[in-house]
Coordinates of C-alpha atoms and ligand atoms in Angstrom, one line a residue:
M1 CA 153.9 153.9 -110.7
K2 CA 154.1 150.1 -112.1
N3 CA 156.8 150.6 -114.6
V4 CA 158.1 147.3 -114.3
V5 CA 160.4 144.7 -116.2
F6 CA 160.3 141.0 -116.6
L7 CA 163.8 139.8 -116.7
G8 CA 165.0 136.0 -116.9
P9 CA 165.6 133.1 -119.1
P10 CA 163.7 131.9 -122.4
G11 CA 160.7 129.5 -120.6
A12 CA 161.2 131.1 -116.6
G13 CA 157.2 132.0 -117.0
K14 CA 158.0 135.7 -118.1
G15 CA 154.7 135.8 -120.6
T16 CA 152.8 133.3 -118.6
Q17 CA 152.8 135.3 -115.7
A18 CA 152.4 138.6 -117.2
V19 CA 149.3 138.3 -119.1
D20 CA 147.9 137.5 -115.8
L21 CA 149.1 140.2 -114.1
A22 CA 148.5 143.0 -116.8
R23 CA 145.1 142.2 -116.9
K24 CA 144.7 142.6 -112.9
Y25 CA 146.6 145.7 -112.8
G26 CA 145.2 147.1 -116.1
I27 CA 148.2 148.0 -117.2
P28 CA 149.4 146.6 -120.9
H29 CA 151.9 143.7 -121.0
I30 CA 154.1 144.8 -123.7
S31 CA 156.8 142.1 -125.0
T32 CA 159.0 142.3 -127.7
G33 CA 158.7 138.8 -128.4
D34 CA 155.0 139.0 -129.3
I35 CA 155.8 142.2 -131.3
L36 CA 158.1 140.8 -133.5
R37 CA 156.1 137.4 -134.4
E38 CA 153.5 139.3 -135.1
E39 CA 155.3 141.3 -138.0
I40 CA 156.3 138.0 -139.2
K41 CA 153.0 136.8 -139.1
A42 CA 151.6 140.1 -141.0
G43 CA 154.9 139.8 -143.6
T44 CA 156.3 142.9 -142.7
E45 CA 159.8 144.2 -143.6
L46 CA 160.6 144.3 -140.3
G47 CA 159.3 140.7 -139.8
K48 CA 161.3 139.7 -142.5
L49 CA 164.4 141.1 -141.3
A50 CA 163.9 139.8 -137.6
R51 CA 162.6 136.4 -138.5
N52 CA 166.5 134.3 -139.4
Y53 CA 167.6 136.1 -136.0
I54 CA 164.4 134.8 -134.1
D55 CA 164.2 131.5 -135.8
D56 CA 168.0 130.8 -135.1
G57 CA 167.7 131.6 -131.2
N58 CA 169.8 134.7 -131.9
L59 CA 168.8 138.5 -130.9
V60 CA 167.7 141.0 -133.0
P61 CA 169.7 144.4 -133.6
D62 CA 169.5 146.5 -130.1
E63 CA 168.6 149.2 -132.4
L64 CA 165.4 147.9 -133.5
A65 CA 164.5 146.2 -130.4
V66 CA 164.9 149.8 -129.1
D67 CA 163.0 151.4 -132.0
I68 CA 159.7 148.8 -131.3
I69 CA 159.8 149.9 -127.6
R70 CA 160.4 153.6 -128.1
K71 CA 157.1 153.6 -130.4
R72 CA 155.2 151.4 -127.9
L73 CA 155.9 153.4 -125.0
Q74 CA 154.6 156.2 -126.7
K75 CA 150.7 155.2 -126.9
E76 CA 148.5 156.1 -124.8
D77 CA 148.1 152.8 -122.5
A78 CA 151.3 152.6 -121.4
G79 CA 150.8 155.8 -119.6
N80 CA 150.1 154.4 -116.0
G81 CA 152.4 152.0 -116.4
Y82 CA 153.2 148.5 -118.4
I83 CA 155.0 145.0 -117.9
L84 CA 158.1 145.1 -120.3
D85 CA 158.8 141.1 -121.2
G86 CA 161.7 139.9 -123.1
F87 CA 163.1 144.0 -122.9
P88 CA 165.9 145.3 -122.4
R89 CA 168.2 142.4 -122.7
T90 CA 171.5 143.5 -123.7
I91 CA 173.0 146.8 -121.5
P92 CA 173.0 149.0 -124.4
Q93 CA 169.4 148.2 -124.5
A94 CA 169.2 148.9 -121.1
E95 CA 171.6 152.2 -121.4
M96 CA 168.9 153.1 -124.3
L97 CA 166.1 152.5 -122.2
E98 CA 167.0 154.4 -119.2
H99 CA 167.6 157.4 -122.1
L100 CA 164.4 157.2 -123.3
L101 CA 162.5 156.9 -120.6
S102 CA 164.3 160.0 -119.0
E103 CA 163.3 161.9 -122.0
M104 CA 160.0 161.2 -121.7
G105 CA 160.4 162.0 -117.8
T106 CA 159.9 158.8 -116.0
E107 CA 161.6 155.8 -114.5
L108 CA 161.5 152.1 -114.1
S109 CA 159.9 151.6 -110.8
R110 CA 161.2 147.4 -110.2
V111 CA 163.1 145.2 -112.2
I112 CA 162.2 141.6 -111.1
Y113 CA 164.2 138.5 -112.5
L114 CA 162.6 135.3 -112.2
D115 CA 165.0 132.6 -112.1
A116 CA 164.8 129.3 -112.7
P117 CA 166.7 126.6 -113.1
E118 CA 168.4 125.2 -116.6
D119 CA 166.3 122.2 -116.5
V120 CA 163.0 122.9 -115.3
I121 CA 163.9 125.7 -118.4
I122 CA 164.7 123.2 -120.9
K123 CA 161.6 121.4 -120.3
R124 CA 159.2 124.2 -120.3
L125 CA 160.5 125.7 -123.7
S126 CA 160.2 121.6 -125.4
G127 CA 156.6 121.5 -124.3
R128 CA 155.5 125.0 -124.8
R129 CA 152.4 125.0 -127.3
I130 CA 150.7 128.7 -128.5
C131 CA 147.3 129.1 -129.8
H132 CA 147.7 130.4 -133.5
Q133 CA 144.6 132.7 -132.6
C134 CA 144.8 134.2 -129.2
G135 CA 148.4 133.8 -128.6
K136 CA 147.4 131.5 -125.1
I137 CA 150.0 129.6 -123.5
F138 CA 149.9 126.0 -122.8
H139 CA 152.4 123.4 -122.1
T140 CA 152.2 119.8 -123.0
V141 CA 152.5 118.0 -119.3
N142 CA 152.2 121.7 -117.1
M143 CA 149.5 123.4 -118.5
P144 CA 147.8 121.0 -120.7
P145 CA 144.6 122.4 -123.0
L146 CA 141.5 120.1 -122.5
K147 CA 141.0 118.9 -126.0
P148 CA 144.8 118.2 -127.2
G149 CA 145.8 120.9 -129.9
I150 CA 143.2 123.0 -129.2
C151 CA 142.8 126.5 -127.5
D152 CA 140.7 126.0 -124.7
A153 CA 140.1 130.1 -124.6
C154 CA 138.9 130.1 -128.3
G155 CA 138.9 126.8 -130.2
G156 CA 142.2 128.3 -132.0
E157 CA 145.0 125.5 -133.1
L158 CA 148.3 125.2 -131.1
Y159 CA 151.2 125.3 -132.7
Q160 CA 155.2 124.8 -131.2
R161 CA 157.6 127.8 -131.8
P162 CA 160.4 127.5 -134.3
D163 CA 162.7 128.7 -131.5
D164 CA 161.5 125.8 -129.1
E165 CA 163.1 123.4 -131.3
P166 CA 166.2 121.8 -129.5
E167 CA 169.2 123.4 -131.3
A168 CA 167.4 126.9 -130.8
I169 CA 166.6 126.3 -127.1
R170 CA 170.6 125.8 -126.9
Q171 CA 171.4 128.8 -128.9
R172 CA 168.5 130.9 -127.0
L173 CA 170.4 130.0 -123.2
Q174 CA 173.7 130.7 -124.9
V175 CA 172.9 134.0 -126.2
Y176 CA 170.8 134.4 -122.4
R177 CA 174.1 134.0 -120.4
D178 CA 176.3 136.2 -122.8
K179 CA 174.3 138.7 -123.3
T180 CA 171.4 139.2 -121.0
E181 CA 172.5 137.5 -117.5
D182 CA 174.6 140.8 -117.0
L183 CA 171.6 142.9 -116.3
I184 CA 171.1 141.3 -113.4
Q185 CA 173.6 143.1 -111.7
W186 CA 173.3 146.6 -113.5
Y187 CA 170.0 146.3 -112.2
A188 CA 171.2 145.3 -108.7
D189 CA 173.6 148.3 -108.8
R190 CA 170.5 150.6 -109.4
R191 CA 168.6 149.4 -106.6
L192 CA 165.8 148.3 -109.0
L193 CA 166.4 144.3 -109.2
E194 CA 163.9 141.8 -107.0
R195 CA 164.5 138.1 -107.3
V196 CA 161.7 135.5 -107.4
D197 CA 161.8 132.2 -107.6
A198 CA 159.9 131.3 -111.2
G199 CA 161.2 127.7 -111.1
I200 CA 157.8 126.5 -108.6
A201 CA 154.4 126.2 -109.3
R202 CA 152.6 128.7 -111.2
V203 CA 150.6 129.7 -108.7
E204 CA 153.3 130.2 -106.3
T205 CA 155.3 132.5 -108.1
Y206 CA 152.3 134.7 -109.1
K207 CA 151.9 135.5 -105.4
K208 CA 155.5 136.6 -105.2
L209 CA 154.7 138.5 -108.0
E210 CA 151.4 140.1 -106.9
E211 CA 152.8 141.0 -103.9
I212 CA 155.3 142.9 -105.5
L213 CA 153.7 144.7 -107.9
S214 CA 150.9 146.0 -105.4
R215 CA 153.4 147.6 -103.7
L216 CA 154.0 149.8 -106.6
Q217 CA 152.0 152.8 -106.0
Ligands
AP5_1 P1 160.6 136.3 -126.3 O1 159.7 135.8 -126.9 O2 161.1 137.1 -125.6 O3 161.3 134.8 -126.1 P2 162.4 134.6 -124.8 O4 162.6 135.5 -123.7 O5 163.2 133.7 -124.6 O6 161.2 134.3 -123.4 P3 160.1 132.9 -123.6 O7 158.8 133.3 -124.4 O8 160.8 131.6 -124.3 O9 159.7 132.5 -122.3 P4 159.1 132.8 -121.2 O10 159.9 133.4 -120.0 O11 158.1 134.2 -121.7 O12 158.1 131.5 -120.9 P5 156.5 131.3 -120.9 O13 155.8 132.1 -120.1 O14 156.3 131.2 -122.2 O15 161.8 136.4 -127.7 C1 161.6 135.7 -129.0 C2 163.3 135.6 -129.8 O16 162.9 137.7 -130.3 C3 164.5 136.0 -129.5 O17 165.2 134.9 -129.1 C4 164.9 137.4 -129.9 O18 165.3 136.9 -131.3 C5 163.6 138.1 -130.3 N1 163.8 139.4 -129.3 C6 163.0 139.6 -128.3 N2 163.0 140.6 -127.5 C7 164.0 140.9 -127.9 C8 165.4 142.3 -127.4 N3 164.4 142.7 -126.4 N4 166.1 142.4 -128.0 C9 166.7 141.3 -129.3 N5 166.0 140.5 -129.7 C10 164.6 140.2 -129.3 O19 156.5 129.9 -120.4 C11 157.2 128.9 -120.8 C12 156.3 127.4 -121.4 O20 156.4 126.8 -120.0 C13 155.2 127.4 -121.4 O21 154.8 126.2 -122.0 C14 154.0 127.8 -120.2 O22 152.9 126.9 -120.2 C15 155.1 126.6 -119.0 N6 155.0 127.6 -117.6 C16 155.4 128.8 -117.2 N7 155.4 128.8 -116.1 C17 155.3 127.6 -115.4 C18 155.2 127.0 -114.2 N8 155.9 128.0 -112.9 N9 155.2 125.5 -113.9 C19 155.0 124.8 -115.0 N10 155.2 125.6 -116.4 C20 155.4 126.7 -116.6

């Protein structure tokens, strides 16, 4: 089973890598951040509730994040594996996930820690641009679109996430250090953790991740 978690600081490249690997292995890429941004875009109650937390760089309440994942993992396409990107992000979320999976008669196969230094992360987040239409991720310097401001894949307009403004980036990094980093040891204790260098070129990190995922039956 490829029931995989991508763990790592904001900007490590979790989303960028997960999209390509999920396509290669035919499993869904489940990003709580993407799901919450969709809810905000659609103007739902959940979106309205989540908006302030996200824009300020804080985490939404654990119960809310777990509820999203509970519903998403029940869908049929998650039956053969998935990449969880951005979940769990706190020890209580990890405990709730463990409980939920055991109720479903399954478990995680691997937690991959995408590790990248803070100076690299800050440059990546500041230059990130995303397509409004299809969600493809670009970077003004590292992965620029062919035409500035326009998505290569669908011609949509590119935008900057509100939480990629400097103040929100600082807050997200602090929240990561305070609440998420402890999960590295938590999963290492359960012998699920594998570290991958994500501070290098995208293709190099991809190769390492591909190696790990292809080993999982
Ligand atoms: P979320 O969307 O999950 O944000 P994040 O974890 O902060 O992660 P990012 O999306 O910023 O980074 P990434 O690692 O995916 O990097 P990317 O591939 O885009 O969450 C947003 C918010 O939602 C949270 O702050 C919180 O409020 C809420 N939330 C979500 N989940 C939650 C949960 N479980 N509990 C509570 N709240 C939750 O890459 C970044 C940039 O770098 C891109 O421009 C890319 O092109 C570039 N890049 C990537 N790799 C490379 C490379 N190797 N070389 C050069 N450039 C690269």
